[in-house]
C-alpha cells in the first residue's frame, strides 16, 4: 500500500511509517534539570556508537523548543543491536506544519556512522530526540528513497502526551478494543511483521484487507522466532527501548508490530511510535520487550531485524494519530483459538494453539488460514472439510459453521468462511442484535487431495405414481474420477416422498437440485423467493444474540445437500425433501415433468 503525502508548496514527500495525540489541551509537566546521561564505551556491534546505560529524559515542550537555534546539534536515542540504547547525532532544522493537527520537527542525520549503515531505518519510529537529557519529540516519518544527508520528521512530545488523557470513542462502547469511528487526514502505513507464513500469502491477504480500515498496515513476512540468547524480561521500560505490540501470537503464526518507546512516566504509562498503529482508538494489545539484531540494508529503506521475547509486560490501550499509549503491568485478555488440522498423510490431526487480541477479530481468519497453510506445506488442489465453533461470554449458546469446498487452493476457502462467520458477530455494522464477545474459537479441518465433487446427471422415476402413497426416487450422480469407485462410475441415492391424497394429479414438475451455502448470497442477504401468496410470517431481524446465533445457524446448509421437490403448480403446497451425499460437494440440477395418478 503506497501513499503519497502532498505538502504545501512545491514539496512532495513520500512518508513511511517507521513503526506509532489528540486535540485536547497539552498537559504541562515540570521541566526539572536532568543530569547528563553516562556514556559507556562504544561497541562494534552498535556500529561504534556511544552506548547509554541508563536513560531518564524530561519532556521539553514547544515553548522551549522555539528557543532552540536552528542547526543545533541534538541526540537521537534508539536500539541498533541487542537491547543497548545508543546516542546518534542529529541536527535540528526547525518546526514544520504539515496539517496533521500538530506540528512536526524537521531534522537531519549528521552522524557519519549511521549514514554509513543506510540512514534512518524502519523500527526507529518513536525514538526520542532532543537535547541531552531531554525529549522534544519522536522520530516518526522519513523519505522512503532518501540519500545522505538523511532527513526525518518528529512528532512533538506535546502531541504525544495529549494522547495520554484523550478518551477514544471505543471507551464509550465499554468494550476492550472496540472498533471506533474516526477521521484522519492521511493514512500512513504501519509495518506489521508476520512470522510463520510465506510472503505470497502475505500479499494475498493484504489485497483482501485493502480498505479504509486496513490501509494503514503494511504486512511484512519474517522468519520470526525467539532470539537465541534473549535477555531477561525486566518489566521496566525506558525511553529509547524497543517494544513489540502483538495482534496475534501462536504456535505457528505471529503478528507483531515493532517500534520505539519515546517517554515513560511515573504512573507506569508510556508513549511510543510517534504516530498511530492502525488508528483504532481504544485498543487492548499485549506489549513485549524486544531485541534488535542490527540493521538490514535495503535500497528503499533499511529496517531493524527485531523480535520480541519473554512474556508481555503491559497493555497498549490507545492508538491515536500522534502516538500509541500503553500501561505497564498485567497483560490483556486474548481470544484463544484451537486449530485441529487432519491431512490425509497423517494418522492423527495436528493441533495448534493461537491467541488474537480483542478488537482485532479481523485477524482470526488470516491467522487460522495461515496456520493451516503452513501445516499443509504445499499449494495444491483438493477437498477441504471445515467446522468452526464460536463460544461467547454473553450466552451459553454456541455457533457452528460447517463448510466443504473443492478448490485449487483450500487456503482461500478457509479464510473466507472464517472471515464471514466471525464478522457476522464481531462487526458492529453487521451485528445489531446484541454484544458478542468471543470466549473461545475451535476450528477443525480435514484435508484430502481428491476432488470430491459429484454432478447430478439423472433421476429415476417409478412407472406409476399415485396420491396417498410413498414414492421413492433415485438420484444419479457422476463423481469426479479421483473419487470414483473401481467399477462404480456413478453414485445412486434414494429418497422417498410422501404424496398426500389431495395432491394434484396429472402433470407436475419434479426438480432435483444441489443446495450449497453461497457466501456471496449470505453476505448480501440475497433472497429470490417471490412467492407473494406465502403465509410465512416475517419475524423481523434478530433482537438478541441468541436469536442472531439461531438465525445465522439456519442459513448454513449441511455440505452435500440435495433437494428434491414436487411442484404442484397451483395453490397446493409443494412437496420437498432433502438428502445428504456425505463427503461430497454436489453440483447441478435436473427439472422434469412427471405424471401423478
Tab-separated table of N, CA and C in Angstrom, residues 12 198 215 238 325 356 365 372 394 415 437 448 472 477 485 490 565 584:
chain	number	residue	atom	x	y	z
A	12	UNK	N	7.002	17.584	-2.308
A	12	UNK	CA	6.247	16.340	-2.237
A	12	UNK	C	7.144	15.305	-1.579
A	198	UNK	N	4.310	-17.695	4.309
A	198	UNK	CA	5.002	-17.410	3.070
A	198	UNK	C	4.673	-15.993	2.606
A	215	UNK	N	-5.837	0.108	5.461
A	215	UNK	CA	-4.832	0.674	4.590
A	215	UNK	C	-3.660	1.284	5.345
A	238	UNK	N	12.363	2.110	29.362
A	238	UNK	CA	12.983	3.417	29.324
A	238	UNK	C	12.780	4.019	27.949
A	325	UNK	N	-0.385	4.702	23.245
A	325	UNK	CA	-0.226	4.848	24.690
A	325	UNK	C	-0.373	3.481	25.329
A	356	UNK	N	-5.664	-14.225	19.666
A	356	UNK	CA	-5.852	-12.964	18.945
A	356	UNK	C	-6.396	-11.935	19.923
A	365	UNK	N	-9.363	-14.851	10.861
A	365	UNK	CA	-9.392	-15.583	9.591
A	365	UNK	C	-7.991	-15.773	9.003
A	372	UNK	N	-3.027	-23.259	8.942
A	372	UNK	CA	-3.312	-24.483	8.189
A	372	UNK	C	-2.443	-24.555	6.940
A	394	UNK	N	-21.456	-13.806	26.534
A	394	UNK	CA	-22.798	-13.346	26.884
A	394	UNK	C	-23.856	-14.454	26.875
A	415	UNK	N	-10.043	-19.154	4.688
A	415	UNK	CA	-10.038	-17.726	5.022
A	415	UNK	C	-11.439	-17.123	4.909
A	437	UNK	N	-19.034	-11.036	22.619
A	437	UNK	CA	-17.631	-11.112	22.987
A	437	UNK	C	-17.172	-12.551	22.859
A	448	UNK	N	-7.955	-33.509	2.043
A	448	UNK	CA	-7.554	-34.644	1.209
A	448	UNK	C	-7.342	-34.173	-0.227
A	472	UNK	N	-40.477	-43.569	-3.979
A	472	UNK	CA	-39.022	-43.483	-3.887
A	472	UNK	C	-38.430	-43.092	-5.232
A	477	UNK	N	-25.719	-39.549	-9.706
A	477	UNK	CA	-24.676	-38.522	-9.746
A	477	UNK	C	-23.399	-39.094	-10.347
A	485	UNK	N	-15.344	-45.011	-7.399
A	485	UNK	CA	-15.004	-46.375	-7.012
A	485	UNK	C	-14.531	-47.152	-8.238
A	490	UNK	N	-20.880	-44.278	-11.286
A	490	UNK	CA	-21.912	-43.356	-10.826
A	490	UNK	C	-22.297	-43.673	-9.383
A	565	UNK	N	-37.946	-31.759	-5.139
A	565	UNK	CA	-39.210	-31.034	-4.990
A	565	UNK	C	-40.212	-31.489	-6.046
A	584	UNK	N	-19.123	-35.204	-0.134
A	584	UNK	CA	-19.079	-34.669	-1.493
A	584	UNK	C	-19.573	-33.228	-1.533
